[in-house]
XYZ file of C-alpha atoms in Angstrom:
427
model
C 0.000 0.000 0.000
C 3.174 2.245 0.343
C 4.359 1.783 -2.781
C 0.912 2.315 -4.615
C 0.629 5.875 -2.929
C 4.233 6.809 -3.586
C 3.606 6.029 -7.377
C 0.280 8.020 -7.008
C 2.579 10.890 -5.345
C 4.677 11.322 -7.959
C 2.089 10.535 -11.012
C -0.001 14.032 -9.332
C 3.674 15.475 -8.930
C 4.291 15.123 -12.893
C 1.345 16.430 -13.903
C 1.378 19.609 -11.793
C 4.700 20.395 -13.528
C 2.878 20.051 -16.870
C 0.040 22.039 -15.969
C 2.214 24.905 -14.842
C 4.465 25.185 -17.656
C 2.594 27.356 -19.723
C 2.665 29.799 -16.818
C 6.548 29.678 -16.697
C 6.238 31.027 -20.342
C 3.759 33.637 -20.043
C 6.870 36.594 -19.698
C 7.952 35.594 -22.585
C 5.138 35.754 -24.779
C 4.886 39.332 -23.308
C 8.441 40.382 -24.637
C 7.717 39.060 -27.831
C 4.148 40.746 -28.372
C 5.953 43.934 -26.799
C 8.874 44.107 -29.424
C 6.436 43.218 -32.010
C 4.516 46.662 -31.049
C 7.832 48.766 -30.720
C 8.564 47.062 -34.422
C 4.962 48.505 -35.679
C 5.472 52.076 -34.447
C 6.037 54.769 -37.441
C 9.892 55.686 -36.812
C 11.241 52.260 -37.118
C 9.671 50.786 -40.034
C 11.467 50.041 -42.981
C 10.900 52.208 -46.143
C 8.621 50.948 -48.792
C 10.932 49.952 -51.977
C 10.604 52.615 -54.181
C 8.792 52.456 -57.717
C 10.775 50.889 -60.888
C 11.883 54.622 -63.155
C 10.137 55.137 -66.549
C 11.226 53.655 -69.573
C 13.055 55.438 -71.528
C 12.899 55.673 -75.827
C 14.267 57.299 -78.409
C 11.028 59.515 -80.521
C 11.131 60.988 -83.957
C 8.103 62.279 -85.993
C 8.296 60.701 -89.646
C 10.329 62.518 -92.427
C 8.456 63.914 -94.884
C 9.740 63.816 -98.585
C 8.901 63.760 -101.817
C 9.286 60.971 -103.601
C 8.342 58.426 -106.751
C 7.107 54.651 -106.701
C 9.449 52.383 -108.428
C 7.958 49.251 -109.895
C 10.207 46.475 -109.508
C 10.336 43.539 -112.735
C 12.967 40.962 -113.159
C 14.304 40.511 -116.599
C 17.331 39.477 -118.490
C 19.937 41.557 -120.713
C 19.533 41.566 -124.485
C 21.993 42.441 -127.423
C 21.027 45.478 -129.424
C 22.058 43.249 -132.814
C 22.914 40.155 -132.930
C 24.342 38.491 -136.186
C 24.741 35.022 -137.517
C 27.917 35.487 -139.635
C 27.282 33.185 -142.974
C 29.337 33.064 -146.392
C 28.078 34.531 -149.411
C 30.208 32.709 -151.671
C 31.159 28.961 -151.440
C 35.063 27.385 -151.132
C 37.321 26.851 -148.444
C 38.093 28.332 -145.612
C 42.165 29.642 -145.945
C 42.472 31.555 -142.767
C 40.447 32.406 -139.443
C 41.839 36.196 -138.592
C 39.977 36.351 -134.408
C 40.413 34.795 -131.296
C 37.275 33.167 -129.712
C 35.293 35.140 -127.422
C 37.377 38.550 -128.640
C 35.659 41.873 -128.774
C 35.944 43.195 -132.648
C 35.134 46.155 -134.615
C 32.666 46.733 -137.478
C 34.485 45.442 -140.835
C 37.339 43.435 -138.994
C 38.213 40.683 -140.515
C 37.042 37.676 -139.395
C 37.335 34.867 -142.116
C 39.136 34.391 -146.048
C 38.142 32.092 -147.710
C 40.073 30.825 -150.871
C 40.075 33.981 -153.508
C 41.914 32.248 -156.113
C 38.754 30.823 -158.072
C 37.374 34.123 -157.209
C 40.116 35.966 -158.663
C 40.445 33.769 -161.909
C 36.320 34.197 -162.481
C 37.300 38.273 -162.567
C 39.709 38.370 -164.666
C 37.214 35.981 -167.266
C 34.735 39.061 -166.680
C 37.082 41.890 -167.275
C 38.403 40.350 -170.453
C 34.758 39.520 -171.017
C 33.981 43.578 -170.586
C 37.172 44.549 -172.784
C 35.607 41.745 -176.027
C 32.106 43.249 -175.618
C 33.488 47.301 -175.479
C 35.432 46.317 -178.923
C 32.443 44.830 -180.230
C 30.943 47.958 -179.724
C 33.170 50.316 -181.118
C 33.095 48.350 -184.228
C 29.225 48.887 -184.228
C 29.821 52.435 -183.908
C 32.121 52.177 -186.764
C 29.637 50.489 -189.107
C 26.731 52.322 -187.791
C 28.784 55.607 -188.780
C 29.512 54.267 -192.467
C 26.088 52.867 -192.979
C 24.902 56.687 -192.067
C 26.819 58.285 -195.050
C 26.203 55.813 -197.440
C 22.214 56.306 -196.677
C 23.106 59.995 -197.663
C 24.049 59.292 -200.731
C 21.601 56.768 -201.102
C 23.971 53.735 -201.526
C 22.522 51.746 -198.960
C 19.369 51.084 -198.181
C 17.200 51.720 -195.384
C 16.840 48.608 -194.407
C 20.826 48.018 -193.853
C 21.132 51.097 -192.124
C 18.256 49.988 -189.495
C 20.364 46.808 -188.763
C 23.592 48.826 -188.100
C 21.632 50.674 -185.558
C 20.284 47.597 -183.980
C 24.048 46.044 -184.205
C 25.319 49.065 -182.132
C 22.341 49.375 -179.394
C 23.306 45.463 -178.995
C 27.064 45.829 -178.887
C 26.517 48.618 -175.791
C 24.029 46.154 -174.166
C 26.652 43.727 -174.008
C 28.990 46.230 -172.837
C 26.550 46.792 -169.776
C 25.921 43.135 -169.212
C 29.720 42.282 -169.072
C 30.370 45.333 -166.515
C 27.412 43.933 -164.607
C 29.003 40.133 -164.493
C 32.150 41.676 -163.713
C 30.644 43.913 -160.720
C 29.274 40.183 -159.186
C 32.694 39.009 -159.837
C 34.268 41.613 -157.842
C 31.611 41.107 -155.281
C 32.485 37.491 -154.891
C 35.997 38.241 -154.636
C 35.241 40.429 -152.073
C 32.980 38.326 -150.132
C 35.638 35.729 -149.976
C 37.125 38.061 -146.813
C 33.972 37.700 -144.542
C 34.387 40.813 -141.516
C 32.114 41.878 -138.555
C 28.816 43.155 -139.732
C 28.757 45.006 -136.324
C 30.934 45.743 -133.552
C 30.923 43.647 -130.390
C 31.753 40.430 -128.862
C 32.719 37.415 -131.180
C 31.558 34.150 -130.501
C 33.433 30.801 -131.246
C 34.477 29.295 -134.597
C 31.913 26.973 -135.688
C 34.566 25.793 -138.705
C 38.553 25.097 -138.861
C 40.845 26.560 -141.512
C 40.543 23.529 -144.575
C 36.270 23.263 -144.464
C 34.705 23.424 -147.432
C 31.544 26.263 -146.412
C 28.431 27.219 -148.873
C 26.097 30.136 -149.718
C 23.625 27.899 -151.012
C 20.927 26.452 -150.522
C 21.529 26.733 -146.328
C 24.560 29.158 -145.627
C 27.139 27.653 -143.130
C 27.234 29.531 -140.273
C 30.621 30.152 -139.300
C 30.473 32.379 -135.688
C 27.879 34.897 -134.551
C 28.536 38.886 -133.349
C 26.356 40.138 -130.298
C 26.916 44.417 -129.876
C 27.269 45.131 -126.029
C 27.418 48.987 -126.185
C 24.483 50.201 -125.847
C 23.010 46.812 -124.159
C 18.881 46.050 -123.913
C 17.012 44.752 -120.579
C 14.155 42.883 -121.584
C 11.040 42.027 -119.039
C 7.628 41.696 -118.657
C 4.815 43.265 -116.672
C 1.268 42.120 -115.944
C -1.909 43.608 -116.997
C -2.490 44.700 -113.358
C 0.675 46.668 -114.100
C -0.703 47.641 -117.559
C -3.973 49.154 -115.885
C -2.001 50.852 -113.362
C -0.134 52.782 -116.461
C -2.795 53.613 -118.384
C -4.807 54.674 -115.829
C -2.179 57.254 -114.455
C -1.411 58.473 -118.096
C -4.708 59.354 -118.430
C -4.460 61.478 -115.453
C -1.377 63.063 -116.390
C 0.599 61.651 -113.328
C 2.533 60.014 -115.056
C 3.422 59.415 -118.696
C 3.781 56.288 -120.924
C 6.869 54.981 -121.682
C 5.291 54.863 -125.305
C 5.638 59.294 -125.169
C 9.006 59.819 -122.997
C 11.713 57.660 -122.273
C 10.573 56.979 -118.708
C 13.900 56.164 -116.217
C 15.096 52.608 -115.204
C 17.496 51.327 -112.384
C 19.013 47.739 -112.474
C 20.749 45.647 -109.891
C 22.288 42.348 -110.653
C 22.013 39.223 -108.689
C 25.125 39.979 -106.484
C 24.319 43.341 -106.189
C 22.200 45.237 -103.046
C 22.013 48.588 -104.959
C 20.482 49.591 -108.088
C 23.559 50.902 -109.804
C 22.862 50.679 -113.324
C 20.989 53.075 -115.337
C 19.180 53.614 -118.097
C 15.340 54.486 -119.668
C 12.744 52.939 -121.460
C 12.691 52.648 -125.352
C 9.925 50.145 -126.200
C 6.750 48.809 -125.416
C 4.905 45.677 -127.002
C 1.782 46.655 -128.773
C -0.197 43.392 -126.750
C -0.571 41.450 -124.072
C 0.072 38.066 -124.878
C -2.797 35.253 -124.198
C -0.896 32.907 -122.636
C 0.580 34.591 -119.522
C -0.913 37.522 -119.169
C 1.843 39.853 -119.671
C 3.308 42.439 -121.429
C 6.842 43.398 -122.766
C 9.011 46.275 -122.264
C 12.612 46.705 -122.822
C 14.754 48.884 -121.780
C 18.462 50.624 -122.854
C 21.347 50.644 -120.826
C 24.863 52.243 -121.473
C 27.729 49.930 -121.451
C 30.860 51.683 -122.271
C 32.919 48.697 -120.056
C 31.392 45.873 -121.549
C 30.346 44.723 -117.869
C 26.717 43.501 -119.141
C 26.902 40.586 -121.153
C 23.719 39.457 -123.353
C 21.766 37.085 -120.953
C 22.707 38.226 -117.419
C 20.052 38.198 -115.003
C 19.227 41.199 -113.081
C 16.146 43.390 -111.152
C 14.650 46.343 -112.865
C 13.189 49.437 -111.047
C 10.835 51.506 -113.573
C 9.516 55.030 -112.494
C 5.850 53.718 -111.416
C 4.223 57.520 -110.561
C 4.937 61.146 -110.304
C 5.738 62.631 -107.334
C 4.373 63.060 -104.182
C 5.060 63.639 -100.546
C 5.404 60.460 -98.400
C 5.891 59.912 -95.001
C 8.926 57.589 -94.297
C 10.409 55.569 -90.783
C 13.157 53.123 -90.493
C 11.916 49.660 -90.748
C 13.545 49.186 -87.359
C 10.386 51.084 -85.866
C 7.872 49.061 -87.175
C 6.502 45.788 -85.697
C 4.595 42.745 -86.313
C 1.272 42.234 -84.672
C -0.224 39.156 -85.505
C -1.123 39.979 -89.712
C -0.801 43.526 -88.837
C 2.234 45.947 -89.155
C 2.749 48.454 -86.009
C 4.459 51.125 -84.822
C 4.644 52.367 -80.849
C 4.101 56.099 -80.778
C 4.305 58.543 -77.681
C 1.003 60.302 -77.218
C 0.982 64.165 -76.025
C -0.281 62.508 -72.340
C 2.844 60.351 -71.943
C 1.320 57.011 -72.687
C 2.539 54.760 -75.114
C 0.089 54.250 -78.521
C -0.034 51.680 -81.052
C -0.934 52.747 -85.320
C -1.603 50.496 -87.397
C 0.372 50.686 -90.539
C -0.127 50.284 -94.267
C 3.654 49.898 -95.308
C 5.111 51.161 -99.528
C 8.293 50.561 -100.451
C 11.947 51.189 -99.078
C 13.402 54.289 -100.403
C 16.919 55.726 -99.430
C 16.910 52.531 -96.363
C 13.282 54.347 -94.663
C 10.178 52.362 -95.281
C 7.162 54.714 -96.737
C 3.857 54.598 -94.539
C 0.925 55.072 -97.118
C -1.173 55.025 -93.998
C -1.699 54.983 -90.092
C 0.775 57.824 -89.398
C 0.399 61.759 -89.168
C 3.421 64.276 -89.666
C 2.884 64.844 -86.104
C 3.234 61.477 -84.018
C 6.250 60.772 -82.262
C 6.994 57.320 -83.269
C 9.138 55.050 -81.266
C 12.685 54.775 -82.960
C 14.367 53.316 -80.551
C 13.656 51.305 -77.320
C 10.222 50.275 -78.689
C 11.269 46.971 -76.830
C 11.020 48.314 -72.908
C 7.195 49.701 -73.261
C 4.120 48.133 -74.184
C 0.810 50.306 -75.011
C -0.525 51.989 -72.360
C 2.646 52.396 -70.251
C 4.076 55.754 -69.243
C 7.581 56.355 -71.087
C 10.249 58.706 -70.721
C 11.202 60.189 -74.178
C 13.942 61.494 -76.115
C 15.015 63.083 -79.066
C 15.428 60.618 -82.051
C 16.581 60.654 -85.606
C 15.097 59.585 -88.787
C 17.313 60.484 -91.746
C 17.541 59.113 -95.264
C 20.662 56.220 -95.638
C 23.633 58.078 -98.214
C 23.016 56.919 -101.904
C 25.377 54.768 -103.470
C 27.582 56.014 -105.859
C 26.794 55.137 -109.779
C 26.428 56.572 -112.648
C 24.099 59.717 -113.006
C 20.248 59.647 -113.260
C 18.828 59.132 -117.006
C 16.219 62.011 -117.686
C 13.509 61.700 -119.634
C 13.419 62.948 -122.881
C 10.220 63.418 -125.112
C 9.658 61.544 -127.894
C 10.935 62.485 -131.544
C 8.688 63.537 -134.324
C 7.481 61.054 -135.844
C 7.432 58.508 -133.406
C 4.322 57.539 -131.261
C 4.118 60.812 -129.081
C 0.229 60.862 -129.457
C -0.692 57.316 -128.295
C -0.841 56.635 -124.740
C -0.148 53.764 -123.285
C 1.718 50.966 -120.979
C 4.669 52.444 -118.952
């Protein structure tokens, strides 16, 4: 029974200590809510952080300028002549005077073939021409005796008729030996065949030793292409077409058909249009088939850069002027279909236009629409704001990139008389 209320003792003992724990840690719980209240009071809190600064961007209001639409067509280069070099008299080729691929003049010589035939057939003409000018003079003679006889009436009419006849036939001979003896020469001559034209020889299509003919099919021995002045050849659609007519019956802007409207060209490794040239012709259809219709243009080549076939990127004068509101493609963004640019609105706030975009022109992209002369369009730093958001601004620049250097500006000249002045047409 001792033992039982000794383990009763200190059972109660245990759980008086428990009990009065919470007690023992009442003080601290009152420093704690204290220090939390000192904490609270005004002079020691900590300072709020402050607000994030404004954006900052770079604004510019568009540059205004006048300027022209240039119609871009892709086309290939085209030889003013070209000339299939054939004999005009048959034999054997003696001698080939060029190198292949060299640039010649306009009566160089290019081919002989064997004269000697040639020569021999000549001299058979002359002497031909010398038989039928003695035959005449003894016409004359006769003709001249048969005249006084008739005056004294010993011969009769009859004789003296023929001795005319004789005569006019002896000169008619005389003619028609000159004449064979004119082809002669010719043949002769055309035994040394030379350039038509002046420009860039092809290959040798025969070797010294071939026999070549003029008839029925005429070898062809090499062709000539000219390179100076050198043709770009293309074709437009009949959207294109309408566009043309349309403003040339306004008066905005001629047809190629009247003046010789300007043209730039860039070749394929080429970022610049540096060639230049204008208009000179205009096909009088569009053809069925595609839909199209041809122009041409004329280039100078005083280098002999352009070769006949080289591709390259025409830019024809496609209006009359105008004023046009240009920004630097880096200032314009893509919203979903749509083309944007951030502008600065007199409050502050970041705006967002909605762009209809022309062509680049001197490196600034032309807004046909969406922009006024007066908004303040984001040139820089469009990528910190979003519409809406308050921006600090600053002054921005939009200028024009520097031209490339090339050879002067073709102006247009009005047409000749004579020449098509008072139809109006495409380009």
């Amino acid at each position: 029974m001792a033992a039982q209320a000794d383990d009763t003792a200190r059972r109660d003992s245990r759980w008086g200590e428990l009990l009065y724990w919470p007690r023992r840690l009442w003080p601290l719980a009152l420093a704690l809510v204290a220090l939390f209240a000192v904490a609270m009071l005004p002079g020691c809190r900590k300072p709020a952080p402050a607000a994030p600064p404004q954006p900052s961007v770079a604004v510019a209001r568009p540059l205004v300028k006048e300027i022209v639409d240039w119609d871009e067509f892709v086309g290939r280069f085209e030889a003013v002549d070209e000339v299939d070099v054939r004999p005009q008299v048959s034999g054997y080729i003696q001698s080939i005077n060029f190198r292949d691929g060299q640039v010649v003049r306009k009566g160089q010589l290019l081919f002989v073939i064997d004269p000697r035939p040639f020569q021999a057939a000549l001299a058979q003409a002359k002497a031909d021409v010398a038989q039928a000018q003695a035959a005449a003079a003894n016409a004359k003679v006769e003709l001249d005796r048969a005249q006084s006889l008739l005056k004294n009436g010993w011969v009769s009419r009859s004789v003296y008729d023929a001795r005319i006849a004789t005569a006019q036939s002896a000169d008619a001979a005389v003619e028609a030996a000159k004449a064979t003896e004119q082809a002669r020469a010719l043949d002769l001559g055309f035994t040394r065949v030379t350039s038509p034209i002046a420009g860039r020889v092809s290959d040798r299509r025969v070797s010294v030793g071939n026999l070549v003919g003029a008839e029925p099919s005429p070898t062809l021995l090499t062709t000539v292409v000219s390179l100076d002045p050198i043709r770009f050849g293309f074709t437009g659609s009949e959207s294109v077409y309408l566009k043309y007519q349309r403003a040339n019956q306004a008066g905005t802007r001629i047809s190629s058909r009247t003046i010789a409207n300007p043209v730039e060209i860039r070749l394929q490794d080429e970022t610049v249009y540096r060639w230049r040239g204008h208009m000179d012709f205009v096909d009088n259809a569009i053809d069925l088939g595609s839909g199209t219709i041809r122009g041409r243009a004329v280039v100078n080549n005083p280098d002999l850069f352009l070769t006949p076939g080289m591709y390259g990127s025409l830019r024809l004068l496609g209006s009359g002027a105008y004023p046009a509101l240009m920004i630097p493609d880096t200032a314009i963004q893509t919203d979903q279909a749509d083309k944007i640019a951030l502008v600065v609105e007199p409050d502050g706030k970041v705006g967002q236009r909605k762009l209809e975009l022309g062509p680049v022109i001197d490196g600034l992209r032309v807004v046909r629409s969406g922009l006024s002369e007066t908004d303040r369009v984001i040139v820089d730093g469009a990528q910190r704001v979003r519409p809406g958001q308050t921006a600090k601004t600053t002054a921005g620049v939009i200028k024009p990139a520097p031209q490339a250097a090339g050879p002067p500006p073709v102006l247009t000249q009005p047409a000749s008389a004579g020449s098509v002045a008072g139809t109006r047409g495409y380009r």
